[in-house]
Amino acid sequence: MLRFLQKCKNTNHLKQTHLQILVNGLKDNDSLLHNLITVSSDLISVDYAFTVLQTSNSPDVIAYNTMIKCFIGRENNSTAYNALRAYKQMRSRAFLVSPNSFTFTFLLKTIEGLDVGRMIHGEVLKMGLDASSVFVGNTLLNFYSKSGNDGVDLASKVFDEMPERDTVSWNTMIAMYMDCQEVESAIKLFESMPKRSIVTWNSVITGLAKNGKMESARSVFDKMPEKNEVSWNCLISGYVKAGDLKNAENMFDEMPVKSVVTSTSIISGYAASGDLESARKMFNQMGIKRNVVTWNAMIAGYVNKSQFNEALSLFHFMLLDNKCKPDHITLISILSASSHLGSLENGKWISSYINKNKINLSTPLGNALIDMFTKCGDIENGKSIFNKMSNKCIITWTTMVSGLAVNGKCKEALNFFNKMCDEGIKPDDVMFIAVLSACNHGGMVKEGKSLFQKMVNFYGIKPKIEHYGCLIDLLARSGELHEAIRLIENMDLEANSVIWATMISACKLHGNGELFEYVSKKVLDKEGLNCGYLTFNYKFEFINWKVGRCFEV
DNA sequence: CTAGGGTTAG
């Protein structure tokens, strides 16, 4: 029966096997139950898996752990609640199953929010587990360290009180301090560490890079006793994120250190002279070569810098090099590049590559495909990907909305927006930029105004300058110039050059000279508002207009 | 349990 279960490929197989298990009275068999939970969660849904667990009479701690583990990494917002429900159930009088270290490790990965975390921390203490294992302590550390600034003190407290610490504990603390810009604290820990691992060094490189200290990152990299691929990748992506493609390219080119023949002869030289330490170091360096992450970092660097053709050509080089296969992250970047270039030809090639290589259509990959198809004008294929995707996230919907809008299908874009809201997904600030600009493209003033209101009053999203920009543009271009001005003067943000440019051209469009003069003067008063170029333009247009008026008189 | 790569708007 176990073998049948593990061979299940789809929902039907699984349901039949499940039925067989029930019919044969095997539903309380431990090992079958564990597997049934995992496979159900993979092939059907976590809810189904949960039902399976609940119908069992004697689930053991592994069954619960397996269940909680299935909740990890789900995008659904009720997973934390469900994981906790499973935990409560195992602790209830009817079952009274004792949790172990694994239970808390998994549980802490499904939840977020300091309050819930502290509650689980309390449970850990109650079970007396913290003293017994570094493992649980590290999981707690990791949880607090990723819970924002408020978690830092709690993490430090856990760290200080840990009866036993290992390298992982120290590494977690270092990464945490780096993430909250406490570089000094991180370095202090690094220097006082009893024993550093390669992960420690790599964390420090990444941390320094995140804090904009690339020179220090580089010198740490140079000082490392031993490096691996990750060390190189840390430094390369550090340069990439700093926008320093020159240095990133240099490191990328240097990366495959030496040919195997050269390395081997150096190693035997060291070994022959009795310097085994150097021989071992050389041996460890020998295996270093570009991996898929290296390629992805470099390709993403080009995409981030809008060097889309360079991204595509590096991708082709990667295929020619034929040493590592592109994965879904490579493809996402390349799809993004194709989308920006409007190159349907490239995009289609990637799409068929995905099908040919049976690459799993993850949510982000699906999103990237939708974006590419719609931005290249192929709405039908975009929609068909959208319909195929079982796990849509907010980005999926946003991509669809803006994809339709740039193709002039603004009404339909709004329909998608409404459909998303109907499905109970809460729109975010990015979605509102997309949907407001859809109104803008479609000249839908009434809808735009009401959406803006809804965003602020119903969803409690604080408008950013881009939201104001969309609405002001919409109002101004449709002739509601005074309302646009009123909005500019009442908003709690300083209007930027884009907004003023919008107003200037709208005033000209609608031939409103008085307002044009008023707006121009406003802009001229704010000498420091823009770069000189823009200010100069306004001045120039304003003078032109005045001259024109003089001649009219 | 700790280190490296990704998608949406403007």
Coordinates of C-alpha atoms (C1' of nucleotides) in Angstrom, one line a residue:
Chain A
M1 CA 0.0 0.0 0.0
L2 CA 2.8 2.3 0.9
R3 CA 4.4 1.8 -2.5
F4 CA 1.1 2.6 -4.2
L5 CA 0.9 5.8 -2.3
Q6 CA 4.3 6.9 -3.2
K7 CA 3.7 6.2 -6.8
C8 CA 0.6 8.4 -7.0
K9 CA 0.9 11.0 -9.8
N10 CA -2.4 12.7 -9.7
T11 CA -5.6 13.4 -7.7
N12 CA -7.4 10.4 -9.0
H13 CA -4.7 7.9 -8.2
L14 CA -4.5 9.3 -4.8
K15 CA -8.2 9.3 -4.1
Q16 CA -8.4 5.7 -5.2
T17 CA -5.4 4.7 -3.0
H18 CA -6.9 6.6 -0.1
L19 CA -10.1 4.6 -0.6
Q20 CA -8.2 1.4 -0.6
I21 CA -6.5 2.3 2.7
L22 CA -9.9 3.0 4.3
V23 CA -11.5 -0.1 2.9
N24 CA -8.6 -2.3 4.2
G25 CA -9.0 -0.7 7.7
L26 CA -5.4 0.8 7.5
K27 CA -6.3 4.4 8.2
D28 CA -4.5 4.3 11.6
N29 CA -1.3 2.8 10.3
D30 CA 1.3 5.4 11.3
S31 CA 3.6 5.2 8.3
L32 CA 0.7 5.2 5.8
L33 CA -0.8 8.2 7.6
H34 CA 2.5 10.2 7.4
N35 CA 2.8 9.5 3.7
L36 CA -0.8 10.1 3.0
I37 CA -0.6 13.5 4.5
T38 CA 2.4 14.6 2.5
V39 CA 1.1 13.2 -0.8
S40 CA -2.3 14.7 -0.3
S41 CA -0.8 18.1 0.4
D42 CA 1.3 17.8 -2.8
L43 CA -1.4 16.5 -5.1
I44 CA -4.6 17.8 -3.7
S45 CA -4.5 20.4 -1.0
V46 CA -3.3 21.1 2.5
D47 CA -6.9 21.2 3.5
Y48 CA -7.4 17.6 2.3
A49 CA -4.3 16.6 4.1
F50 CA -5.6 18.1 7.3
T51 CA -8.9 16.3 6.9
V52 CA -7.0 13.0 6.5
L53 CA -5.2 13.8 9.8
Q54 CA -8.3 14.6 11.6
T55 CA -10.1 11.4 10.6
S56 CA -7.3 9.4 12.1
N57 CA -7.9 7.9 15.5
S58 CA -4.3 7.8 16.8
P59 CA -2.0 10.3 15.0
D60 CA 1.5 10.4 16.5
V61 CA 3.8 13.3 16.8
I62 CA 5.3 12.6 13.4
A63 CA 1.9 12.8 11.8
Y64 CA 1.4 16.2 13.3
N65 CA 4.9 17.4 12.4
T66 CA 4.4 16.2 8.9
M67 CA 1.1 18.1 8.7
I68 CA 2.6 21.3 10.1
K69 CA 5.5 21.0 7.7
C70 CA 3.0 21.0 4.8
F71 CA 1.8 24.4 5.8
I72 CA 5.3 25.9 5.4
G73 CA 5.7 28.2 2.5
R74 CA 2.1 28.4 1.5
E75 CA 1.0 31.8 0.2
N76 CA -2.5 31.3 1.7
N77 CA -3.0 33.7 4.6
S78 CA -4.8 31.2 6.8
T79 CA -1.9 28.7 6.9
A80 CA -0.5 30.1 10.1
Y81 CA -3.9 29.8 11.7
N82 CA -4.2 26.2 10.5
A83 CA -0.8 25.2 11.6
L84 CA -1.6 26.5 15.1
R85 CA -4.9 24.7 14.9
A86 CA -3.0 21.5 14.3
Y87 CA -0.8 22.2 17.2
K88 CA -3.7 23.0 19.5
Q89 CA -5.3 19.8 18.5
M90 CA -2.3 17.7 19.3
R91 CA -2.2 19.3 22.7
S92 CA -5.9 18.8 23.4
R93 CA -7.1 16.3 26.0
A94 CA -8.4 13.9 23.4
F95 CA -5.0 13.4 21.8
L96 CA -2.3 14.6 24.2
V97 CA 0.6 14.1 21.9
S98 CA 3.9 15.6 23.1
P99 CA 5.6 18.0 20.6
N100 CA 9.3 17.6 20.0
S101 CA 12.0 19.8 18.5
F102 CA 10.8 19.2 15.0
T103 CA 7.3 20.4 15.9
F104 CA 8.5 23.8 16.9
T105 CA 11.0 24.1 14.1
F106 CA 8.2 23.6 11.6
L107 CA 5.7 25.7 13.5
L108 CA 8.0 28.7 13.7
K109 CA 8.4 28.5 9.9
T110 CA 4.7 28.8 9.2
I111 CA 3.9 31.7 11.4
E112 CA 4.7 35.4 11.4
G113 CA 4.3 38.2 13.9
L114 CA 6.1 38.6 17.2
D115 CA 3.1 37.9 19.3
V116 CA 2.5 34.5 17.9
G117 CA 6.2 33.8 18.0
R118 CA 6.4 34.7 21.7
M119 CA 3.5 32.4 22.4
I120 CA 5.3 29.5 20.8
H121 CA 8.5 30.5 22.6
G122 CA 6.4 30.1 25.8
E123 CA 5.3 26.7 24.7
V124 CA 9.0 25.7 24.0
L125 CA 9.9 26.8 27.5
K126 CA 6.9 24.9 28.9
M127 CA 8.1 21.8 27.2
G128 CA 11.6 22.3 28.6
L129 CA 13.0 21.9 25.2
D130 CA 15.2 25.0 25.0
A131 CA 17.9 23.6 27.3
S132 CA 18.0 20.3 25.5
S133 CA 18.8 21.4 22.1
V134 CA 20.7 24.1 20.2
F135 CA 18.4 23.2 17.3
V136 CA 15.3 24.7 18.9
G137 CA 17.3 27.6 20.2
N138 CA 18.6 28.4 16.7
T139 CA 15.1 28.1 15.2
L140 CA 13.8 30.7 17.8
L141 CA 16.8 32.9 17.0
N142 CA 16.1 32.7 13.4
F143 CA 12.5 33.5 13.9
Y144 CA 13.2 36.6 16.0
S145 CA 16.0 37.7 13.7
K146 CA 13.6 37.8 10.8
S147 CA 10.9 39.7 12.6
G148 CA 12.0 43.2 12.0
N149 CA 13.6 45.7 14.4
D150 CA 11.4 44.6 17.3
G151 CA 12.8 41.1 17.1
V152 CA 16.4 42.2 17.5
D153 CA 16.3 42.5 21.3
L154 CA 14.4 39.3 21.7
A155 CA 16.9 37.5 19.6
S156 CA 19.8 38.9 21.5
K157 CA 18.1 37.8 24.7
V158 CA 17.7 34.3 23.4
F159 CA 21.3 34.3 22.2
D160 CA 22.6 35.5 25.6
E161 CA 20.6 32.9 27.5
M162 CA 21.3 29.9 25.3
P163 CA 23.0 27.3 27.4
E164 CA 24.8 26.1 24.3
R165 CA 25.6 27.9 21.1
D166 CA 27.0 26.6 17.8
T167 CA 28.2 28.3 14.6
V168 CA 24.7 28.5 13.3
S169 CA 23.7 30.6 16.3
W170 CA 26.5 33.1 15.7
N171 CA 25.9 33.2 12.0
T172 CA 22.2 34.0 12.5
M173 CA 23.0 36.8 14.9
I174 CA 25.6 38.3 12.5
A175 CA 23.1 38.2 9.6
M176 CA 20.5 39.8 11.7
Y177 CA 22.7 42.7 12.8
M178 CA 23.7 43.2 9.2
D179 CA 20.1 43.3 8.1
C180 CA 19.2 46.0 10.6
Q181 CA 22.2 48.1 9.7
E182 CA 24.0 47.5 12.9
V183 CA 27.2 46.7 11.1
E184 CA 29.4 47.4 14.1
S185 CA 27.6 44.8 16.3
A186 CA 27.8 42.3 13.5
I187 CA 31.6 42.8 13.1
K188 CA 32.1 42.7 16.8
L189 CA 30.4 39.3 16.9
F190 CA 32.4 38.1 13.9
E191 CA 35.6 39.0 15.6
S192 CA 34.7 37.4 18.9
M193 CA 33.5 34.2 17.4
P194 CA 35.1 31.1 18.7
K195 CA 35.0 29.3 15.4
R196 CA 34.0 30.7 12.0
S197 CA 32.6 28.6 9.2
I198 CA 32.5 29.4 5.6
V199 CA 28.9 30.5 6.0
T200 CA 30.1 33.0 8.5
W201 CA 32.4 34.6 6.0
N202 CA 29.8 34.6 3.3
S203 CA 27.3 36.2 5.6
V204 CA 29.7 39.0 6.4
I205 CA 30.3 39.6 2.7
T206 CA 26.6 39.7 2.0
G207 CA 26.0 41.9 5.0
L208 CA 28.6 44.4 4.1
A209 CA 27.3 44.5 0.6
K210 CA 23.8 45.1 1.8
N211 CA 25.1 48.0 3.8
G212 CA 26.8 49.5 0.8
K213 CA 30.3 48.7 1.9
M214 CA 31.6 47.0 -1.2
E215 CA 35.2 47.8 -0.5
S216 CA 35.1 46.1 2.9
A217 CA 33.1 43.2 1.4
R218 CA 35.9 42.8 -1.2
S219 CA 38.6 42.8 1.4
V220 CA 36.8 40.2 3.5
F221 CA 36.5 38.1 0.4
D222 CA 40.2 38.4 -0.2
K223 CA 41.0 37.5 3.4
M224 CA 38.9 34.4 3.5
P225 CA 40.9 31.3 4.3
E226 CA 38.7 29.2 2.0
K227 CA 36.1 30.1 -0.5
N228 CA 33.3 28.3 -2.3
E229 CA 30.9 29.2 -5.1
V230 CA 28.6 31.0 -2.7
S231 CA 31.5 33.3 -1.7
W232 CA 31.9 34.4 -5.3
N233 CA 28.2 34.7 -5.8
C234 CA 27.9 36.9 -2.6
L235 CA 30.4 39.3 -4.0
I236 CA 29.1 39.3 -7.5
S237 CA 25.5 40.0 -6.5
G238 CA 26.8 42.6 -4.1
Y239 CA 28.4 44.4 -7.0
V240 CA 25.2 43.8 -9.1
K241 CA 23.0 45.4 -6.4
A242 CA 25.3 48.3 -6.1
G243 CA 24.9 48.8 -9.8
D244 CA 28.6 48.2 -10.3
L245 CA 28.4 45.9 -13.3
K246 CA 32.0 46.5 -14.2
N247 CA 33.3 44.8 -11.1
A248 CA 30.6 42.2 -11.2
E249 CA 31.6 41.3 -14.8
N250 CA 35.3 41.1 -13.8
M251 CA 34.5 38.7 -11.0
F252 CA 32.2 36.7 -13.2
D253 CA 35.0 36.3 -15.8
E254 CA 37.6 35.4 -13.2
M255 CA 35.4 32.9 -11.5
P256 CA 36.3 29.5 -13.0
V257 CA 39.7 29.7 -11.3
K258 CA 42.1 27.5 -13.2
S259 CA 41.9 24.6 -15.5
V260 CA 41.8 21.2 -13.9
V261 CA 45.2 20.3 -15.3
T262 CA 46.9 23.4 -13.9
S263 CA 45.3 23.0 -10.5
T264 CA 46.2 19.3 -10.3
S265 CA 49.9 20.1 -11.0
I266 CA 49.9 22.8 -8.3
I267 CA 48.3 20.5 -5.8
S268 CA 50.8 17.8 -6.4
G269 CA 53.6 20.3 -6.1
Y270 CA 52.3 21.3 -2.6
A271 CA 51.8 17.8 -1.6
A272 CA 55.3 16.8 -2.7
S273 CA 56.8 19.6 -0.7
G274 CA 54.8 18.5 2.4
D275 CA 52.6 21.6 2.5
L276 CA 49.4 19.6 2.9
E277 CA 47.5 22.7 4.1
S278 CA 48.1 24.6 0.9
A279 CA 47.4 21.5 -1.2
R280 CA 44.0 21.1 0.6
K281 CA 43.2 24.8 0.1
M282 CA 44.0 24.5 -3.6
F283 CA 42.0 21.3 -3.9
N284 CA 38.9 23.1 -2.3
Q285 CA 39.2 26.0 -4.7
M286 CA 39.5 23.7 -7.7
G287 CA 35.9 22.8 -7.7
I288 CA 34.8 26.4 -7.9
K289 CA 33.0 27.3 -11.0
R290 CA 30.0 29.3 -12.1
N291 CA 26.8 27.7 -11.1
V292 CA 23.3 28.6 -12.0
V293 CA 23.1 31.3 -9.3
T294 CA 26.2 33.0 -10.7
W295 CA 24.6 33.2 -14.1
N296 CA 21.3 34.4 -12.6
A297 CA 23.0 37.1 -10.6
M298 CA 24.8 38.5 -13.6
I299 CA 21.7 38.3 -15.9
A300 CA 19.6 40.0 -13.3
G301 CA 22.2 42.7 -13.0
Y302 CA 21.7 43.5 -16.7
V303 CA 18.0 43.4 -16.4
N304 CA 18.0 45.7 -13.4
K305 CA 20.1 48.2 -15.3
S306 CA 17.8 48.0 -18.3
Q307 CA 20.5 46.4 -20.4
F308 CA 18.1 43.9 -21.8
N309 CA 20.1 42.9 -24.9
E310 CA 23.1 42.2 -22.7
A311 CA 20.9 40.0 -20.5
L312 CA 19.7 38.0 -23.5
S313 CA 23.2 37.6 -24.9
L314 CA 24.6 36.3 -21.6
F315 CA 21.7 33.9 -21.5
H316 CA 22.6 32.6 -25.0
F317 CA 26.2 32.3 -23.8
M318 CA 24.9 30.3 -20.9
L319 CA 23.1 27.9 -23.2
L320 CA 26.2 27.6 -25.4
D321 CA 28.5 27.0 -22.4
N322 CA 26.2 24.2 -21.6
K323 CA 27.6 23.6 -18.1
C324 CA 24.5 24.4 -16.1
K325 CA 20.9 24.5 -17.1
P326 CA 18.7 27.6 -16.7
D327 CA 16.2 27.2 -14.0
H328 CA 13.0 29.0 -13.4
I329 CA 14.8 32.1 -11.9
T330 CA 16.9 32.4 -15.1
L331 CA 13.8 32.2 -17.2
I332 CA 11.9 34.8 -15.1
S333 CA 14.7 37.4 -15.7
I334 CA 14.9 36.6 -19.4
L335 CA 11.1 36.8 -19.7
S336 CA 11.3 40.2 -18.0
A337 CA 14.0 41.3 -20.5
S338 CA 11.9 40.1 -23.5
S339 CA 8.9 41.9 -22.1
H340 CA 10.8 45.1 -21.8
L341 CA 12.1 44.8 -25.3
G342 CA 8.7 43.8 -26.6
S343 CA 10.3 40.8 -28.2
L344 CA 7.5 38.3 -28.6
E345 CA 9.9 36.1 -30.6
N346 CA 12.3 35.7 -27.6
G347 CA 9.4 35.3 -25.2
K348 CA 7.8 32.6 -27.2
W349 CA 11.1 30.7 -27.4
I350 CA 11.3 30.8 -23.6
S351 CA 7.7 29.7 -23.3
S352 CA 8.3 26.6 -25.5
Y353 CA 11.6 26.0 -23.6
I354 CA 9.5 25.8 -20.5
N355 CA 7.1 23.3 -22.1
K356 CA 9.8 21.2 -23.7
N357 CA 11.8 20.9 -20.5
K358 CA 8.7 20.4 -18.4
I359 CA 9.7 23.2 -16.1
N360 CA 7.2 23.6 -13.3
L361 CA 5.0 26.7 -13.7
S362 CA 5.6 28.4 -10.4
T363 CA 3.6 31.4 -9.6
P364 CA 6.4 33.9 -10.3
L365 CA 7.3 32.2 -13.5
G366 CA 3.6 32.3 -14.6
N367 CA 3.6 36.0 -13.7
A368 CA 6.6 36.6 -15.8
L369 CA 5.0 34.8 -18.8
I370 CA 1.8 36.7 -18.5
D371 CA 3.7 39.9 -18.3
M372 CA 5.8 39.0 -21.4
F373 CA 2.8 37.9 -23.5
T374 CA 0.6 40.9 -22.6
K375 CA 3.3 43.5 -23.0
C376 CA 4.1 42.0 -26.4
G377 CA 0.5 42.4 -27.3
D378 CA -0.4 38.7 -27.2
I379 CA -3.3 39.1 -24.8
E380 CA -4.8 35.7 -25.7
N381 CA -1.7 33.7 -24.6
G382 CA -1.4 35.9 -21.5
K383 CA -4.9 35.1 -20.5
S384 CA -4.5 31.4 -21.2
I385 CA -1.5 31.3 -18.8
F386 CA -3.5 33.3 -16.3
N387 CA -6.3 30.7 -16.4
K388 CA -3.9 27.8 -16.2
M389 CA -2.3 29.1 -13.0
S390 CA -3.7 27.4 -9.8
N391 CA -1.8 29.6 -7.4
K392 CA -2.4 33.2 -8.3
C393 CA -1.0 35.9 -6.1
I394 CA -1.5 39.6 -6.1
I395 CA 1.3 40.1 -8.6
T396 CA -0.5 37.7 -11.0
W397 CA -3.6 40.0 -11.0
T398 CA -1.6 43.2 -11.1
T399 CA 0.4 41.9 -14.1
M400 CA -2.9 41.1 -15.9
V401 CA -4.4 44.5 -15.1
S402 CA -1.5 46.5 -16.3
G403 CA -1.0 44.2 -19.3
L404 CA -4.6 44.8 -20.4
A405 CA -4.3 48.5 -19.7
V406 CA -1.2 49.1 -21.9
N407 CA -3.2 47.4 -24.7
G408 CA -6.0 49.8 -24.3
K409 CA -8.3 47.3 -22.8
C410 CA -9.0 49.5 -19.8
K411 CA -12.5 48.4 -19.0
E412 CA -11.4 44.8 -19.0
A413 CA -8.6 45.7 -16.7
L414 CA -11.1 47.1 -14.2
N415 CA -13.1 43.9 -14.5
F416 CA -10.1 41.8 -13.5
F417 CA -9.5 44.2 -10.6
N418 CA -13.0 43.7 -9.4
K419 CA -12.9 40.0 -9.9
M420 CA -9.8 39.8 -7.7
C421 CA -11.5 41.8 -4.9
D422 CA -14.5 39.5 -5.2
E423 CA -12.2 36.6 -4.6
G424 CA -11.3 38.2 -1.3
I425 CA -7.7 39.2 -2.2
K426 CA -6.8 42.5 -0.8
P427 CA -5.3 44.9 -3.3
D428 CA -2.0 46.5 -2.4
D429 CA -0.4 49.8 -3.3
V430 CA 1.1 48.5 -6.5
M431 CA -2.2 47.2 -7.7
F432 CA -3.7 50.6 -7.2
I433 CA -1.0 52.2 -9.3
A434 CA -1.9 49.7 -12.0
V435 CA -5.6 50.1 -11.8
L436 CA -5.4 53.9 -11.5
S437 CA -3.2 54.1 -14.5
A438 CA -5.7 51.8 -16.3
C439 CA -8.4 54.5 -15.6
N440 CA -5.9 57.1 -16.8
H441 CA -5.3 55.3 -20.1
G442 CA -9.0 54.8 -20.6
G443 CA -10.0 58.3 -19.5
M444 CA -12.3 56.9 -16.9
V445 CA -12.5 59.8 -14.5
K446 CA -15.5 58.7 -12.4
E447 CA -14.0 55.3 -11.8
G448 CA -10.5 56.7 -11.1
K449 CA -11.9 59.1 -8.4
S450 CA -13.9 56.4 -6.7
L451 CA -11.0 53.9 -6.7
F452 CA -8.8 56.5 -5.2
Q453 CA -11.3 57.1 -2.4
K454 CA -11.7 53.3 -1.9
M455 CA -8.0 52.8 -1.6
V456 CA -7.7 55.4 1.1
N457 CA -10.9 55.0 3.0
F458 CA -11.7 51.3 2.6
Y459 CA -8.3 49.7 2.3
G460 CA -6.5 52.2 4.4
I461 CA -3.6 52.5 1.9
K462 CA -1.6 55.7 2.2
P463 CA -1.3 57.2 -1.3
K464 CA 2.2 57.5 -2.7
I465 CA 3.3 60.2 -5.1
E466 CA 2.6 57.8 -8.0
H467 CA -1.1 57.4 -6.9
Y468 CA -1.5 61.1 -6.8
G469 CA 0.3 61.4 -10.1
C470 CA -2.2 59.0 -11.8
L471 CA -5.2 60.8 -10.4
I472 CA -3.9 64.3 -11.1
D473 CA -3.0 63.3 -14.7
L474 CA -6.5 61.8 -15.1
L475 CA -8.3 64.8 -13.8
A476 CA -6.1 67.3 -15.6
R477 CA -6.3 65.7 -19.0
S478 CA -10.0 65.3 -18.8
G479 CA -10.3 69.0 -18.2
E480 CA -10.9 69.1 -14.4
L481 CA -8.0 71.3 -14.0
H482 CA -9.1 73.1 -10.8
E483 CA -9.8 69.8 -9.1
A484 CA -6.4 68.6 -10.0
I485 CA -4.8 71.8 -8.6
R486 CA -6.9 71.4 -5.4
L487 CA -5.6 67.9 -5.1
I488 CA -2.0 69.0 -5.5
E489 CA -2.4 71.7 -2.9
N490 CA -4.1 69.4 -0.4
M491 CA -1.9 66.4 -0.6
D492 CA 0.5 65.7 2.2
L493 CA 3.4 65.1 -0.2
E494 CA 5.4 67.5 -2.2
A495 CA 4.5 67.5 -5.9
N496 CA 7.3 66.2 -8.1
S497 CA 8.4 67.3 -11.6
V498 CA 6.2 64.6 -13.3
I499 CA 3.1 66.1 -11.7
W500 CA 4.0 69.7 -12.6
A501 CA 4.8 68.6 -16.2
T502 CA 1.4 67.0 -16.3
M503 CA -0.3 70.1 -15.2
I504 CA 1.6 72.3 -17.6
S505 CA 0.7 70.2 -20.6
A506 CA -2.9 69.8 -19.5
C507 CA -3.3 73.6 -19.2
K508 CA -2.0 74.0 -22.7
L509 CA -4.2 71.2 -23.9
H510 CA -7.3 72.8 -22.5
G511 CA -6.2 76.4 -23.4
N512 CA -6.4 77.6 -19.8
G513 CA -4.1 80.5 -19.8
E514 CA -4.8 81.7 -16.3
L515 CA -4.1 78.4 -14.7
F516 CA -1.0 78.0 -16.9
E517 CA 0.4 81.2 -15.6
Y518 CA -0.5 80.1 -12.0
V519 CA 1.2 76.7 -12.4
S520 CA 4.2 78.1 -14.1
K521 CA 4.8 80.6 -11.4
K522 CA 4.5 77.9 -8.8
V523 CA 7.1 75.9 -10.6
L524 CA 9.4 78.9 -11.0
D525 CA 9.1 79.6 -7.3
K526 CA 10.5 76.2 -6.4
E527 CA 13.8 76.7 -8.0
G528 CA 15.3 73.7 -6.2
L529 CA 12.4 71.4 -7.3
N530 CA 14.0 69.9 -10.4
C531 CA 17.2 69.5 -12.1
G532 CA 18.0 72.7 -14.0
Y533 CA 16.9 71.3 -17.2
L534 CA 13.3 70.9 -16.3
T535 CA 13.1 74.2 -14.6
F536 CA 14.5 75.8 -17.7
N537 CA 11.9 74.1 -19.8
Y538 CA 9.0 75.5 -17.7
K539 CA 10.6 78.9 -17.8
F540 CA 11.0 78.7 -21.5
E541 CA 7.4 77.6 -22.1
F542 CA 6.1 80.2 -19.7
I543 CA 8.0 83.0 -21.5
N544 CA 6.8 81.7 -24.9
W545 CA 3.2 81.8 -23.6
K546 CA 3.6 85.3 -22.3
V547 CA 5.1 86.5 -25.5
G548 CA 2.3 84.9 -27.4
R549 CA -0.2 86.6 -25.3
C550 CA 1.5 90.0 -25.7
F551 CA 1.1 89.6 -29.4
E552 CA -2.6 88.7 -29.1
V553 CA -3.3 91.9 -27.1
Chain B
dC1 C1' 18.3 25.8 12.1
dT2 C1' 22.8 29.9 9.3
dA3 C1' 25.4 32.2 3.4
dG4 C1' 24.3 33.4 -3.0
dG5 C1' 19.9 34.3 -7.9
dG6 C1' 13.7 36.1 -9.6
dT7 C1' 8.2 38.4 -11.3
dT8 C1' 4.0 43.4 -11.0
dA9 C1' 3.6 49.9 -11.2
dG10 C1' 6.2 54.5 -12.3

